[in-house]
Short mmCIF file of C-alpha atoms in Angstrom, two decimals:
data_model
loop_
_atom_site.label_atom_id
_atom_site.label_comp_id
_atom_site.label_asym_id
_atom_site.label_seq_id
_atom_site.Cartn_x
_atom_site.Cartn_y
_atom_site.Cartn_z
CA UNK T 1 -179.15 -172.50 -136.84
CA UNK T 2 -181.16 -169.26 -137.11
CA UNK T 3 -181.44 -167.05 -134.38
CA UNK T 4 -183.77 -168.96 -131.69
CA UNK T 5 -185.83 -168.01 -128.68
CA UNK T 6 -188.82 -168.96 -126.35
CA UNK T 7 -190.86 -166.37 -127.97
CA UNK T 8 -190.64 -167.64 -131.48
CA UNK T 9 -190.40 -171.86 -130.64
CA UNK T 10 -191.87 -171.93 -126.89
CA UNK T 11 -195.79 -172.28 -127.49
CA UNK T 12 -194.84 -175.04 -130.17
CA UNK T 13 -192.66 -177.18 -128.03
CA UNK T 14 -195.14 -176.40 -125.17
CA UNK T 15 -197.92 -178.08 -127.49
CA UNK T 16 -195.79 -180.65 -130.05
CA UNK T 17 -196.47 -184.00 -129.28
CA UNK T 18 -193.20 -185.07 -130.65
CA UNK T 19 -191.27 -182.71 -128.59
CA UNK T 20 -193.00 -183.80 -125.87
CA UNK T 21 -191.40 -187.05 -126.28
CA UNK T 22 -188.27 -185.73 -126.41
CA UNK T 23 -188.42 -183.35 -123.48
CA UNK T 24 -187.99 -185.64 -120.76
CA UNK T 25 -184.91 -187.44 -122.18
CA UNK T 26 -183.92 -183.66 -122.79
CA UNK T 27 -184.05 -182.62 -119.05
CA UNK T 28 -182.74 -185.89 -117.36
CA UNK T 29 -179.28 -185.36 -119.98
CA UNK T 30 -179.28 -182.10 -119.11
CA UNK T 31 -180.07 -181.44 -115.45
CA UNK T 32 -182.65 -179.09 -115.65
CA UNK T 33 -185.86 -178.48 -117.69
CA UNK T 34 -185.08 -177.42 -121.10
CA UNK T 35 -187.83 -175.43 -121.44
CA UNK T 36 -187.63 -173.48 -118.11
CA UNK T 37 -184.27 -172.49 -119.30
CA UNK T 38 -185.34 -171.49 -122.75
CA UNK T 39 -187.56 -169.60 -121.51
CA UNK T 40 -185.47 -167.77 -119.16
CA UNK T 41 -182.36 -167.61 -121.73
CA UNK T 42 -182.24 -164.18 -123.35
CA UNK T 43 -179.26 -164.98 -125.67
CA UNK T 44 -180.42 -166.45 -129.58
CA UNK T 45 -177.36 -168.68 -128.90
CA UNK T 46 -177.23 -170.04 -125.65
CA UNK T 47 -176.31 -173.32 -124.33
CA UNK T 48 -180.67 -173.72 -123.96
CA UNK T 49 -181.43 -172.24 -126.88
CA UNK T 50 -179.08 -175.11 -128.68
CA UNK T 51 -180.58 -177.77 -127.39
CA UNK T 52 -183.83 -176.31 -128.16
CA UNK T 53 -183.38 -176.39 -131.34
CA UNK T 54 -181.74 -179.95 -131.68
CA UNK T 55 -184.95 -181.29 -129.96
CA UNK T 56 -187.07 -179.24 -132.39
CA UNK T 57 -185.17 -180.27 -135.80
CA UNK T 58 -185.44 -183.99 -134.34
CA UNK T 59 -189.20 -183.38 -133.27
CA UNK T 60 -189.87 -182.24 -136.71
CA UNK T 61 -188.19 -184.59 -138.34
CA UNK T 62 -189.97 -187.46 -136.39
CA UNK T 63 -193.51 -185.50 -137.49
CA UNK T 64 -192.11 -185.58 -141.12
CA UNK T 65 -191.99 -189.14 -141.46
CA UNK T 66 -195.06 -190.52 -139.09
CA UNK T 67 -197.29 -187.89 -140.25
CA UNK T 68 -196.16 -186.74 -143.86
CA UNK T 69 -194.28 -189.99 -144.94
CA UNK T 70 -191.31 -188.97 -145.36
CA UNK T 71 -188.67 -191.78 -146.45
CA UNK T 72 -185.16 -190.26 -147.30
CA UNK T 73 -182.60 -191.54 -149.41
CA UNK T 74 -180.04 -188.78 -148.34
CA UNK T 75 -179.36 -186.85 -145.76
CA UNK T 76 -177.49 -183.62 -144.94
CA UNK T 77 -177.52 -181.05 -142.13
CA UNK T 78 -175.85 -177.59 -142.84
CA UNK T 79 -174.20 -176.18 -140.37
CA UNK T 80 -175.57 -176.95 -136.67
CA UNK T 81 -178.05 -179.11 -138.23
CA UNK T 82 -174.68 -181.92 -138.45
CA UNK T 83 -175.96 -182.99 -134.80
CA UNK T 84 -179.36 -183.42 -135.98
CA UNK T 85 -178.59 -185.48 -138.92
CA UNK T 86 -176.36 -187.41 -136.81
CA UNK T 87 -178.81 -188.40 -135.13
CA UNK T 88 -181.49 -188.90 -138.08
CA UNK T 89 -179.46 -191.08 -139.83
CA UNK T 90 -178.66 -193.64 -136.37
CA UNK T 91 -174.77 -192.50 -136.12
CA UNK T 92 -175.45 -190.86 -132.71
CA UNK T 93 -177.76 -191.56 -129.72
CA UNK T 94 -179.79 -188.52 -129.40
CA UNK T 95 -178.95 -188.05 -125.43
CA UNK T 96 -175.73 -188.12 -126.27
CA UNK T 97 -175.39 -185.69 -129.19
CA UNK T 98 -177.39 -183.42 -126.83
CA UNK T 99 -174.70 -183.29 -124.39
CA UNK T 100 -172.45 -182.74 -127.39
CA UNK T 101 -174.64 -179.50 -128.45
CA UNK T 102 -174.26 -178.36 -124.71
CA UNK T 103 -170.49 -178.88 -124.44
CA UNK T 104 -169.98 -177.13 -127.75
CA UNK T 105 -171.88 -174.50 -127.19
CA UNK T 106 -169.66 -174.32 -123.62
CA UNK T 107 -166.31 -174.91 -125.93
CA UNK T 108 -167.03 -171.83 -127.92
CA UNK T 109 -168.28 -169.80 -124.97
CA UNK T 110 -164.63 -170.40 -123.39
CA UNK T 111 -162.68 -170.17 -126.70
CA UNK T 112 -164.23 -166.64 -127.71
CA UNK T 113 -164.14 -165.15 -124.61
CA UNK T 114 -159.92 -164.58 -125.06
CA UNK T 115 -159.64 -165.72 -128.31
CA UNK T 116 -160.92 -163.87 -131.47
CA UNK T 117 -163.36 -161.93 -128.89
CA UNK T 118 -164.31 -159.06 -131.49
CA UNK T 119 -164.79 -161.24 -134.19
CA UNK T 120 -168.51 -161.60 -135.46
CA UNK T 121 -169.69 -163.76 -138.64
CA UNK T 122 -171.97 -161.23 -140.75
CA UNK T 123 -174.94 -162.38 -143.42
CA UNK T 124 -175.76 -160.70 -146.56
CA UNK T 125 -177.82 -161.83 -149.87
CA UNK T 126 -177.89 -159.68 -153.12
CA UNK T 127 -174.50 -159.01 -152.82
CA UNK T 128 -172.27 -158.39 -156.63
CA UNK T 129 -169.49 -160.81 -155.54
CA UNK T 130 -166.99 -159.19 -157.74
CA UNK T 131 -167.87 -156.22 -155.53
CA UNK T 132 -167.59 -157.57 -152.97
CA UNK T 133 -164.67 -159.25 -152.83
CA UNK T 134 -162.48 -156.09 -154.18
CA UNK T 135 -163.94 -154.67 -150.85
CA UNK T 136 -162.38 -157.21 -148.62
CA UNK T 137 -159.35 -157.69 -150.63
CA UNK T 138 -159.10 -153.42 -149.88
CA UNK T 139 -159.36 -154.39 -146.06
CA UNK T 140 -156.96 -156.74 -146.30
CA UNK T 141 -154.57 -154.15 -148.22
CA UNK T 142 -155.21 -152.70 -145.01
CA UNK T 143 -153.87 -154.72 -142.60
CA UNK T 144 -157.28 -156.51 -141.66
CA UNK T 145 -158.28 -159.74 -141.00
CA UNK T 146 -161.59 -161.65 -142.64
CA UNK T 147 -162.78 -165.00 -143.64
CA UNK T 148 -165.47 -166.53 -145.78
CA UNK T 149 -167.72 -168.46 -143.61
CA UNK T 150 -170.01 -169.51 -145.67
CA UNK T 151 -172.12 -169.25 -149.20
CA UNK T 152 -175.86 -170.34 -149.12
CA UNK T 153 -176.38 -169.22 -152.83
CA UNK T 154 -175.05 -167.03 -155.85
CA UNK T 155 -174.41 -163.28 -153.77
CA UNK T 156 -175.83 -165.05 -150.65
CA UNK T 157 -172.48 -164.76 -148.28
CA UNK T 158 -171.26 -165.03 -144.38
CA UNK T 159 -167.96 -163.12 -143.61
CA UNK T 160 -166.56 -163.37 -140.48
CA UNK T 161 -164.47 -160.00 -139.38
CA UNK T 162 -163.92 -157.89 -136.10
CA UNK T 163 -166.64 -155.85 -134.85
CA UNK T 164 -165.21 -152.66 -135.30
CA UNK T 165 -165.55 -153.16 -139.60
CA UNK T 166 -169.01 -154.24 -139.00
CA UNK T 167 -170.84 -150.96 -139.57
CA UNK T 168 -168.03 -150.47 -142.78
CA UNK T 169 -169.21 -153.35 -144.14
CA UNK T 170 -172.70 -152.91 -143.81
CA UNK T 171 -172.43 -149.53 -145.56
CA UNK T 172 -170.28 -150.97 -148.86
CA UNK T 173 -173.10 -154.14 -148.94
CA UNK T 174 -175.71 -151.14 -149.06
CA UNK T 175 -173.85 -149.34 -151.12
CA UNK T 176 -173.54 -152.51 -153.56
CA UNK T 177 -176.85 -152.87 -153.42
CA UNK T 178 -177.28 -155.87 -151.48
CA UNK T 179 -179.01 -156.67 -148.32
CA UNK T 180 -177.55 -157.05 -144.61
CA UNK T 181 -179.44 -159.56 -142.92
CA UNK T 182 -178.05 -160.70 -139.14
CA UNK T 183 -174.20 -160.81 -136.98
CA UNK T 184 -173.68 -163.79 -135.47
CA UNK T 185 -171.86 -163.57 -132.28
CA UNK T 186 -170.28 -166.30 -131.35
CA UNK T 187 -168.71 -166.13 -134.91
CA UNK T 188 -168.63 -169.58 -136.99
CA UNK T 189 -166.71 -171.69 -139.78
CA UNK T 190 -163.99 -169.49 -140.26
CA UNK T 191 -160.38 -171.31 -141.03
CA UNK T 192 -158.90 -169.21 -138.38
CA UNK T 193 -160.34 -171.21 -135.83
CA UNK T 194 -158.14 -174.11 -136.17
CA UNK T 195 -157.28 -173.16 -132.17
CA UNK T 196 -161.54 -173.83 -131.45
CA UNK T 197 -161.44 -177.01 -133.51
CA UNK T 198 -158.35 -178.29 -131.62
CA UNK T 199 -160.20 -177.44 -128.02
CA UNK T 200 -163.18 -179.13 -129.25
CA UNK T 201 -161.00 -182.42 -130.43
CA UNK T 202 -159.14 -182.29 -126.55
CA UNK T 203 -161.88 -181.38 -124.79
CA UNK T 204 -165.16 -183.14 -125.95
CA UNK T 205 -165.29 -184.84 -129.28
CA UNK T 206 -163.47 -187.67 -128.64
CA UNK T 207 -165.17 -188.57 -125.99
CA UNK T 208 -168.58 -188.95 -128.02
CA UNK T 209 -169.02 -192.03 -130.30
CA UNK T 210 -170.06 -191.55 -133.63
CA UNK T 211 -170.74 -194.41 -135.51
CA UNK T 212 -171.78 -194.91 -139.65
CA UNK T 213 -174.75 -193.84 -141.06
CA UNK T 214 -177.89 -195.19 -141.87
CA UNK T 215 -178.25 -193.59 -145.21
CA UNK T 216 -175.69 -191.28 -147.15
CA UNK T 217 -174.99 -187.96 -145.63
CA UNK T 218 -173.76 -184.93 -148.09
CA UNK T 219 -171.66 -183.15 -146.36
CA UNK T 220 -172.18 -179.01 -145.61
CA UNK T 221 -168.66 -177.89 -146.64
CA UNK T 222 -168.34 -179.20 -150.10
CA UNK T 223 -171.12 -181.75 -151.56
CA UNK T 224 -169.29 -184.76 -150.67
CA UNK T 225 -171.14 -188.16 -149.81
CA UNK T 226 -170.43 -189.25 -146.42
CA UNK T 227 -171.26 -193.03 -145.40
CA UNK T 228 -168.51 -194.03 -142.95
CA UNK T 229 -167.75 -193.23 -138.87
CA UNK T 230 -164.75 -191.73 -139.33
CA UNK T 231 -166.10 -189.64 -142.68
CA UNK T 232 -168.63 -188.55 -140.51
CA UNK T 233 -166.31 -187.63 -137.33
CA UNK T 234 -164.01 -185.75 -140.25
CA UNK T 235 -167.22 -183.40 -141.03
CA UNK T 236 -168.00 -182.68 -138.04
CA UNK T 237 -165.01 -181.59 -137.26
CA UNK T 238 -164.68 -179.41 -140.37
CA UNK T 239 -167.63 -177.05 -139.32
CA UNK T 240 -165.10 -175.74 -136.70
CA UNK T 241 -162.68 -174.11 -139.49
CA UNK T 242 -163.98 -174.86 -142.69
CA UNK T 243 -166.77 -172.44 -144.52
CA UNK T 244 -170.45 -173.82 -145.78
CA UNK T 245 -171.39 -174.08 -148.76
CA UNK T 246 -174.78 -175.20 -149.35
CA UNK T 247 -175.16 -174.54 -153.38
CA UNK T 248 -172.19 -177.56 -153.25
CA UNK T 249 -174.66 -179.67 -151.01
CA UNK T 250 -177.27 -179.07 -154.05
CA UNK T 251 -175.23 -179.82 -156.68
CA UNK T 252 -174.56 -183.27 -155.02
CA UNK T 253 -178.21 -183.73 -154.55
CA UNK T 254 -179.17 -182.98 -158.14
CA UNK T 255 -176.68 -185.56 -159.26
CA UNK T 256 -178.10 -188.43 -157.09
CA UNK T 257 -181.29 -187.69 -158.78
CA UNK T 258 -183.31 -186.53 -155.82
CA UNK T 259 -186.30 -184.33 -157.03
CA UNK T 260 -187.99 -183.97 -153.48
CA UNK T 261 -186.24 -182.21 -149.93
CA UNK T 262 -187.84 -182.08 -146.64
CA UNK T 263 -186.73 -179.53 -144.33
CA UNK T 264 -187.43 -180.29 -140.79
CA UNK T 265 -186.51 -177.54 -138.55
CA UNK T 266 -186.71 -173.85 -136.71
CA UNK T 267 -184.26 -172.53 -139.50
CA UNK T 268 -185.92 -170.39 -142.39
CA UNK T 269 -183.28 -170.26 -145.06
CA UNK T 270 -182.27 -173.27 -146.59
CA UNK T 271 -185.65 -173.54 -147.59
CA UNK T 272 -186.37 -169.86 -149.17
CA UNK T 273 -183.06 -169.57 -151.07
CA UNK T 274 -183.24 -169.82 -154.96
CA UNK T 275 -180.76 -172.79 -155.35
CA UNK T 276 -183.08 -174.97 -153.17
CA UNK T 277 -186.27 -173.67 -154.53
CA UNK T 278 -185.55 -173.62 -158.52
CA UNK T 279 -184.30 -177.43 -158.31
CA UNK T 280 -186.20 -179.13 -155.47
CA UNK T 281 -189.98 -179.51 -154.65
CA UNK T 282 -189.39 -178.22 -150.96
CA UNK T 283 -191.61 -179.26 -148.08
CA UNK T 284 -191.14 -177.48 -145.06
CA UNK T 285 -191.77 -179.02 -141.70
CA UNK T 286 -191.40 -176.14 -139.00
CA UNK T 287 -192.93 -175.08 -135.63
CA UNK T 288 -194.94 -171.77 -137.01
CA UNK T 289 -197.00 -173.79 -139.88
CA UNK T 290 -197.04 -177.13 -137.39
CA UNK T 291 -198.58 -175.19 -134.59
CA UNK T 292 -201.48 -174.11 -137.17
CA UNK T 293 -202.01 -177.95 -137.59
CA UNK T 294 -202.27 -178.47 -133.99
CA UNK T 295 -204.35 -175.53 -133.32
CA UNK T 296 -206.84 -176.20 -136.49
CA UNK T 297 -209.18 -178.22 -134.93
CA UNK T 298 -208.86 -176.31 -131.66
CA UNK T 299 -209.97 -173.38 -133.73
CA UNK T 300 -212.89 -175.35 -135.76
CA UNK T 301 -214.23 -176.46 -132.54
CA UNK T 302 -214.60 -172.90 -131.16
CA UNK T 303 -215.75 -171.43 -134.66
CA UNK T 304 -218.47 -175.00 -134.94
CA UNK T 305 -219.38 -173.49 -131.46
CA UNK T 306 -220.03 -170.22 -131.89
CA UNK T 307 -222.49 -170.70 -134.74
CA UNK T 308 -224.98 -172.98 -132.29
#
Protein backbone atom coordinates (compact mmCIF):
# COMPACT_ATOMS: atom_id res chain seq x y z
CA UNK A 1 0.00 0.00 0.00
CA UNK A 2 1.47 3.36 -1.07
CA UNK A 3 0.82 6.31 0.74
CA UNK A 4 -3.07 7.14 0.07
CA UNK A 5 -5.33 10.14 0.38
CA UNK A 6 -8.61 11.89 -0.83
CA UNK A 7 -6.60 14.20 -2.84
CA UNK A 8 -4.84 11.68 -4.97
CA UNK A 9 -7.95 8.70 -5.16
CA UNK A 10 -11.15 10.94 -4.16
CA UNK A 11 -12.33 12.39 -7.68
CA UNK A 12 -11.82 8.71 -9.05
CA UNK A 13 -13.86 6.88 -6.53
CA UNK A 14 -16.27 9.90 -6.67
CA UNK A 15 -16.66 9.06 -10.56
CA UNK A 16 -15.70 4.97 -10.88
CA UNK A 17 -18.54 3.08 -11.67
CA UNK A 18 -17.08 0.07 -10.11
CA UNK A 19 -16.39 1.74 -6.90
CA UNK A 20 -19.59 2.91 -6.92
CA UNK A 21 -20.73 -0.53 -6.57
CA UNK A 22 -18.72 -1.15 -3.90
CA UNK A 23 -19.36 1.94 -1.83
CA UNK A 24 -22.54 1.12 -0.39
CA UNK A 25 -21.56 -2.39 0.85
CA UNK A 26 -18.45 -0.27 2.06
CA UNK A 27 -20.49 2.14 4.33
CA UNK A 28 -23.23 -0.30 5.67
CA UNK A 29 -19.84 -2.73 6.99
CA UNK A 30 -18.43 0.11 8.17
CA UNK A 31 -20.88 2.52 9.80
CA UNK A 32 -20.20 5.52 8.14
CA UNK A 33 -19.53 6.75 4.55
CA UNK A 34 -16.20 5.76 3.41
CA UNK A 35 -15.71 8.51 1.45
CA UNK A 36 -16.77 11.27 3.94
CA UNK A 37 -14.14 9.84 6.10
CA UNK A 38 -11.47 9.71 3.48
CA UNK A 39 -11.96 12.76 2.83
CA UNK A 40 -11.74 14.08 6.21
CA UNK A 41 -8.74 11.58 7.22
CA UNK A 42 -5.44 13.45 7.08
CA UNK A 43 -3.26 10.39 7.93
CA UNK A 44 -1.82 8.24 4.44
CA UNK A 45 -2.59 5.29 6.79
CA UNK A 46 -5.67 5.54 8.49
CA UNK A 47 -8.29 3.13 9.30
CA UNK A 48 -10.34 5.16 6.00
CA UNK A 49 -7.65 5.46 4.01
CA UNK A 50 -7.32 1.36 4.24
CA UNK A 51 -10.40 0.63 3.25
CA UNK A 52 -10.12 3.05 0.54
CA UNK A 53 -7.77 1.44 -0.97
CA UNK A 54 -9.14 -2.22 -0.60
CA UNK A 55 -12.31 -0.92 -2.41
CA UNK A 56 -10.09 0.70 -5.07
CA UNK A 57 -7.66 -2.45 -5.75
CA UNK A 58 -11.07 -4.53 -5.89
CA UNK A 59 -12.78 -1.74 -8.12
CA UNK A 60 -9.90 -1.96 -10.40
CA UNK A 61 -9.60 -5.26 -10.49
CA UNK A 62 -13.38 -5.75 -11.37
CA UNK A 63 -12.65 -2.93 -14.40
CA UNK A 64 -9.65 -5.20 -15.41
CA UNK A 65 -11.57 -8.10 -16.24
CA UNK A 66 -15.17 -6.63 -17.58
CA UNK A 67 -13.52 -3.99 -19.47
CA UNK A 68 -9.87 -5.18 -20.43
CA UNK A 69 -10.45 -9.05 -20.24
CA UNK A 70 -8.48 -9.93 -17.93
CA UNK A 71 -8.51 -13.84 -17.05
CA UNK A 72 -5.73 -14.80 -14.46
CA UNK A 73 -4.14 -17.93 -13.92
CA UNK A 74 -2.28 -16.68 -10.71
CA UNK A 75 -2.66 -14.49 -8.29
CA UNK A 76 -0.58 -12.63 -5.67
CA UNK A 77 -0.98 -9.50 -3.54
CA UNK A 78 2.25 -8.01 -1.92
CA UNK A 79 1.96 -6.74 1.11
CA UNK A 80 -1.60 -5.10 2.01
CA UNK A 81 -2.71 -6.15 -1.31
CA UNK A 82 -3.10 -10.06 0.65
CA UNK A 83 -6.78 -8.72 1.53
CA UNK A 84 -7.42 -7.83 -1.92
CA UNK A 85 -6.35 -11.00 -3.44
CA UNK A 86 -8.24 -12.71 -0.86
CA UNK A 87 -10.89 -11.54 -2.03
CA UNK A 88 -10.08 -11.79 -5.94
CA UNK A 89 -9.47 -15.19 -5.81
CA UNK A 90 -13.20 -16.10 -3.71
CA UNK A 91 -11.30 -17.09 -0.26
CA UNK A 92 -12.92 -14.09 1.52
CA UNK A 93 -16.27 -12.23 1.28
CA UNK A 94 -15.34 -8.77 0.49
CA UNK A 95 -17.54 -7.19 3.55
CA UNK A 96 -15.86 -9.21 5.59
CA UNK A 97 -12.18 -8.74 4.67
CA UNK A 98 -13.15 -5.03 4.93
CA UNK A 99 -13.83 -5.28 8.49
CA UNK A 100 -10.59 -7.23 8.64
CA UNK A 101 -8.63 -4.10 6.97
CA UNK A 102 -10.42 -1.89 9.67
CA UNK A 103 -9.59 -4.06 12.69
CA UNK A 104 -6.00 -4.35 11.54
CA UNK A 105 -5.45 -1.18 10.91
CA UNK A 106 -7.05 -0.68 14.76
CA UNK A 107 -4.61 -3.76 15.95
CA UNK A 108 -1.57 -1.89 14.87
CA UNK A 109 -2.83 1.51 16.01
CA UNK A 110 -3.02 -0.13 19.67
CA UNK A 111 0.14 -2.30 19.34
CA UNK A 112 2.48 0.74 18.26
CA UNK A 113 1.25 3.11 20.43
CA UNK A 114 3.40 1.24 23.62
CA UNK A 115 5.09 -1.12 21.73
CA UNK A 116 8.00 -0.37 19.28
CA UNK A 117 6.52 3.39 19.24
CA UNK A 118 9.78 4.98 17.58
CA UNK A 119 10.16 2.44 15.19
CA UNK A 120 9.51 3.51 11.44
CA UNK A 121 10.00 1.14 8.23
CA UNK A 122 12.24 3.34 5.73
CA UNK A 123 12.35 2.85 1.60
CA UNK A 124 15.32 3.24 -0.51
CA UNK A 125 16.21 2.04 -4.29
CA UNK A 126 19.79 2.37 -5.78
CA UNK A 127 21.20 1.30 -2.79
CA UNK A 128 25.05 -0.93 -3.11
CA UNK A 129 23.77 -3.71 -0.79
CA UNK A 130 27.20 -4.65 0.26
CA UNK A 131 27.17 -1.03 1.45
CA UNK A 132 24.64 -1.14 2.87
CA UNK A 133 24.54 -3.82 4.91
CA UNK A 134 28.21 -3.08 6.51
CA UNK A 135 26.23 0.10 7.58
CA UNK A 136 23.65 -1.69 9.58
CA UNK A 137 25.84 -4.39 10.71
CA UNK A 138 28.03 -0.97 12.22
CA UNK A 139 24.65 0.01 14.02
CA UNK A 140 24.22 -3.08 15.29
CA UNK A 141 28.02 -3.11 16.60
CA UNK A 142 26.43 -0.36 18.26
CA UNK A 143 23.96 -1.57 20.29
CA UNK A 144 20.99 -0.83 17.78
CA UNK A 145 18.18 -2.51 16.69
CA UNK A 146 16.99 -2.97 12.74
CA UNK A 147 15.20 -5.34 10.53
CA UNK A 148 14.81 -6.03 6.85
CA UNK A 149 11.29 -5.47 5.94
CA UNK A 150 11.29 -5.97 2.72
CA UNK A 151 13.18 -6.18 -0.94
CA UNK A 152 11.13 -5.09 -4.06
CA UNK A 153 14.24 -5.52 -6.38
CA UNK A 154 18.19 -5.77 -6.63
CA UNK A 155 19.26 -2.38 -4.15
CA UNK A 156 15.48 -1.73 -3.83
CA UNK A 157 15.18 -2.20 0.24
CA UNK A 158 12.70 -1.41 3.40
CA UNK A 159 14.50 -1.29 6.85
CA UNK A 160 12.65 -0.89 9.71
CA UNK A 161 14.69 1.08 12.70
CA UNK A 162 13.88 3.75 15.47
CA UNK A 163 13.29 7.19 14.46
CA UNK A 164 16.10 8.71 15.99
CA UNK A 165 18.68 6.71 13.13
CA UNK A 166 16.37 7.89 10.52
CA UNK A 167 18.15 11.06 9.43
CA UNK A 168 21.70 8.69 9.89
CA UNK A 169 20.47 6.53 7.58
CA UNK A 170 19.27 8.76 5.10
CA UNK A 171 22.68 10.47 5.01
CA UNK A 172 24.87 6.93 4.49
CA UNK A 173 21.97 5.90 1.56
CA UNK A 174 22.98 9.44 0.05
CA UNK A 175 26.21 9.02 0.71
CA UNK A 176 26.07 5.45 -1.12
CA UNK A 177 24.58 6.89 -3.73
CA UNK A 178 21.21 5.64 -3.56
CA UNK A 179 17.88 7.21 -3.26
CA UNK A 180 15.56 7.72 -0.04
CA UNK A 181 12.15 7.46 -1.07
CA UNK A 182 9.29 7.46 1.97
CA UNK A 183 9.06 6.34 6.24
CA UNK A 184 6.34 4.44 6.90
CA UNK A 185 4.88 5.02 10.23
CA UNK A 186 3.11 2.53 11.45
CA UNK A 187 6.27 0.40 10.67
CA UNK A 188 5.63 -3.13 8.81
CA UNK A 189 6.97 -6.84 8.28
CA UNK A 190 9.63 -6.74 10.61
CA UNK A 191 10.32 -10.25 12.64
CA UNK A 192 10.28 -8.30 15.77
CA UNK A 193 6.73 -8.04 15.69
CA UNK A 194 5.97 -11.49 16.64
CA UNK A 195 4.05 -9.54 19.82
CA UNK A 196 1.62 -7.62 16.73
CA UNK A 197 1.14 -10.93 14.97
CA UNK A 198 0.12 -12.68 18.24
CA UNK A 199 -2.54 -9.61 19.04
CA UNK A 200 -3.77 -9.91 15.62
CA UNK A 201 -4.20 -14.00 15.98
CA UNK A 202 -6.20 -13.22 19.72
CA UNK A 203 -7.84 -10.42 18.76
CA UNK A 204 -9.27 -10.60 15.14
CA UNK A 205 -8.03 -13.20 12.76
CA UNK A 206 -9.58 -16.00 13.98
CA UNK A 207 -12.60 -14.73 14.00
CA UNK A 208 -12.61 -14.15 10.05
CA UNK A 209 -13.06 -17.21 7.74
CA UNK A 210 -10.79 -17.71 5.10
CA UNK A 211 -11.48 -20.31 2.88
CA UNK A 212 -9.24 -21.88 -0.44
CA UNK A 213 -8.65 -20.16 -3.37
CA UNK A 214 -10.02 -19.95 -6.60
CA UNK A 215 -6.81 -19.94 -8.49
CA UNK A 216 -3.11 -20.27 -7.11
CA UNK A 217 -1.89 -17.47 -4.99
CA UNK A 218 2.14 -16.80 -4.82
CA UNK A 219 2.78 -15.79 -1.80
CA UNK A 220 4.61 -12.07 -0.92
CA UNK A 221 7.28 -13.42 1.50
CA UNK A 222 9.01 -16.00 -0.52
CA UNK A 223 7.48 -17.14 -4.09
CA UNK A 224 5.65 -19.98 -2.75
CA UNK A 225 2.29 -21.28 -4.41
CA UNK A 226 -0.51 -21.07 -2.12
CA UNK A 227 -3.86 -23.09 -2.96
CA UNK A 228 -5.22 -24.22 0.41
CA UNK A 229 -7.33 -22.30 3.54
CA UNK A 230 -5.02 -22.86 5.95
CA UNK A 231 -1.85 -21.99 3.38
CA UNK A 232 -3.61 -18.98 2.86
CA UNK A 233 -4.45 -18.14 6.72
CA UNK A 234 -0.42 -19.08 7.24
CA UNK A 235 0.44 -16.00 4.74
CA UNK A 236 -1.49 -13.82 6.00
CA UNK A 237 -0.31 -14.17 9.04
CA UNK A 238 3.34 -13.97 7.95
CA UNK A 239 3.01 -10.26 6.72
CA UNK A 240 2.87 -9.46 10.50
CA UNK A 241 6.70 -10.58 11.13
CA UNK A 242 8.02 -11.83 8.10
CA UNK A 243 9.81 -9.35 5.34
CA UNK A 244 8.55 -9.06 1.42
CA UNK A 245 10.15 -10.03 -1.09
CA UNK A 246 8.67 -9.42 -4.34
CA UNK A 247 11.78 -10.39 -6.84
CA UNK A 248 10.88 -14.13 -5.04
CA UNK A 249 7.13 -13.56 -6.13
CA UNK A 250 8.71 -13.06 -9.83
CA UNK A 251 10.81 -15.73 -9.90
CA UNK A 252 7.76 -18.00 -9.11
CA UNK A 253 5.86 -16.33 -11.82
CA UNK A 254 8.50 -16.76 -14.50
CA UNK A 255 8.57 -20.43 -13.71
CA UNK A 256 4.77 -21.00 -14.18
CA UNK A 257 5.29 -19.54 -17.51
CA UNK A 258 3.22 -16.42 -17.16
CA UNK A 259 4.36 -13.75 -19.76
CA UNK A 260 1.49 -11.16 -18.97
CA UNK A 261 0.70 -9.24 -15.17
CA UNK A 262 -2.10 -6.97 -14.50
CA UNK A 263 -1.75 -4.63 -11.76
CA UNK A 264 -4.96 -3.40 -10.43
CA UNK A 265 -4.51 -0.84 -7.84
CA UNK A 266 -3.60 2.82 -6.17
CA UNK A 267 0.04 1.45 -5.58
CA UNK A 268 2.81 2.71 -8.11
CA UNK A 269 5.70 0.37 -7.56
CA UNK A 270 5.27 -3.05 -8.27
CA UNK A 271 4.61 -1.97 -11.57
CA UNK A 272 7.74 0.53 -12.28
CA UNK A 273 10.43 -1.69 -10.71
CA UNK A 274 12.94 -3.41 -13.16
CA UNK A 275 12.27 -7.07 -12.04
CA UNK A 276 8.56 -6.66 -13.05
CA UNK A 277 9.19 -4.64 -16.09
CA UNK A 278 12.29 -6.61 -17.82
CA UNK A 279 10.22 -10.05 -17.50
CA UNK A 280 6.51 -9.21 -17.71
CA UNK A 281 4.36 -7.26 -20.30
CA UNK A 282 2.77 -5.04 -17.43
CA UNK A 283 -0.68 -3.53 -17.73
CA UNK A 284 -1.54 -1.17 -15.24
CA UNK A 285 -5.07 -0.63 -14.11
CA UNK A 286 -5.06 2.49 -11.67
CA UNK A 287 -7.32 5.45 -10.71
CA UNK A 288 -5.02 8.41 -12.41
CA UNK A 289 -4.97 6.72 -16.11
CA UNK A 290 -8.80 5.24 -15.40
CA UNK A 291 -10.12 8.64 -14.59
CA UNK A 292 -8.67 9.85 -18.15
CA UNK A 293 -10.92 7.03 -19.60
CA UNK A 294 -13.87 8.25 -17.83
CA UNK A 295 -13.27 11.80 -18.48
CA UNK A 296 -12.33 11.23 -22.41
CA UNK A 297 -15.50 11.52 -23.78
CA UNK A 298 -16.51 14.17 -21.24
CA UNK A 299 -13.63 16.10 -22.71
CA UNK A 300 -14.45 15.22 -26.59
CA UNK A 301 -17.88 16.38 -26.02
CA UNK A 302 -16.79 19.84 -24.77
CA UNK A 303 -13.83 20.09 -27.40
CA UNK A 304 -16.80 18.63 -30.45
CA UNK A 305 -18.64 21.67 -28.84
CA UNK A 306 -16.54 24.30 -28.92
CA UNK A 307 -15.70 23.99 -32.62
CA UNK A 308 -19.72 24.53 -33.63
Amino acid sequence: MAPSDFSAAGKFMVLDEYVRRRLPIADKVLGYSLLDRFYESGDEYSEAAQAAFLVNSLALADRAVQRLGMRADYCTGPSFGQKAAAVFTGAMDFADALRMTVEHARCEEEFFATEYSDVVTHTAVRVPEDALREYLDSLTAQGHWYDISGRLDDGFLMVSLREPLLDGLKKAISAMGGYSMSTMRPPVHARAFAGLRAKAEAEFMSGHTIGAPGLPVIADQDGRIVETADDLRAMMMDTFDRPLDWPAVVRTLKDLGVAKVYIPGPENLFRRVRCTVRNFEVVSVDPKSTLREILRPVRTARETAGTR
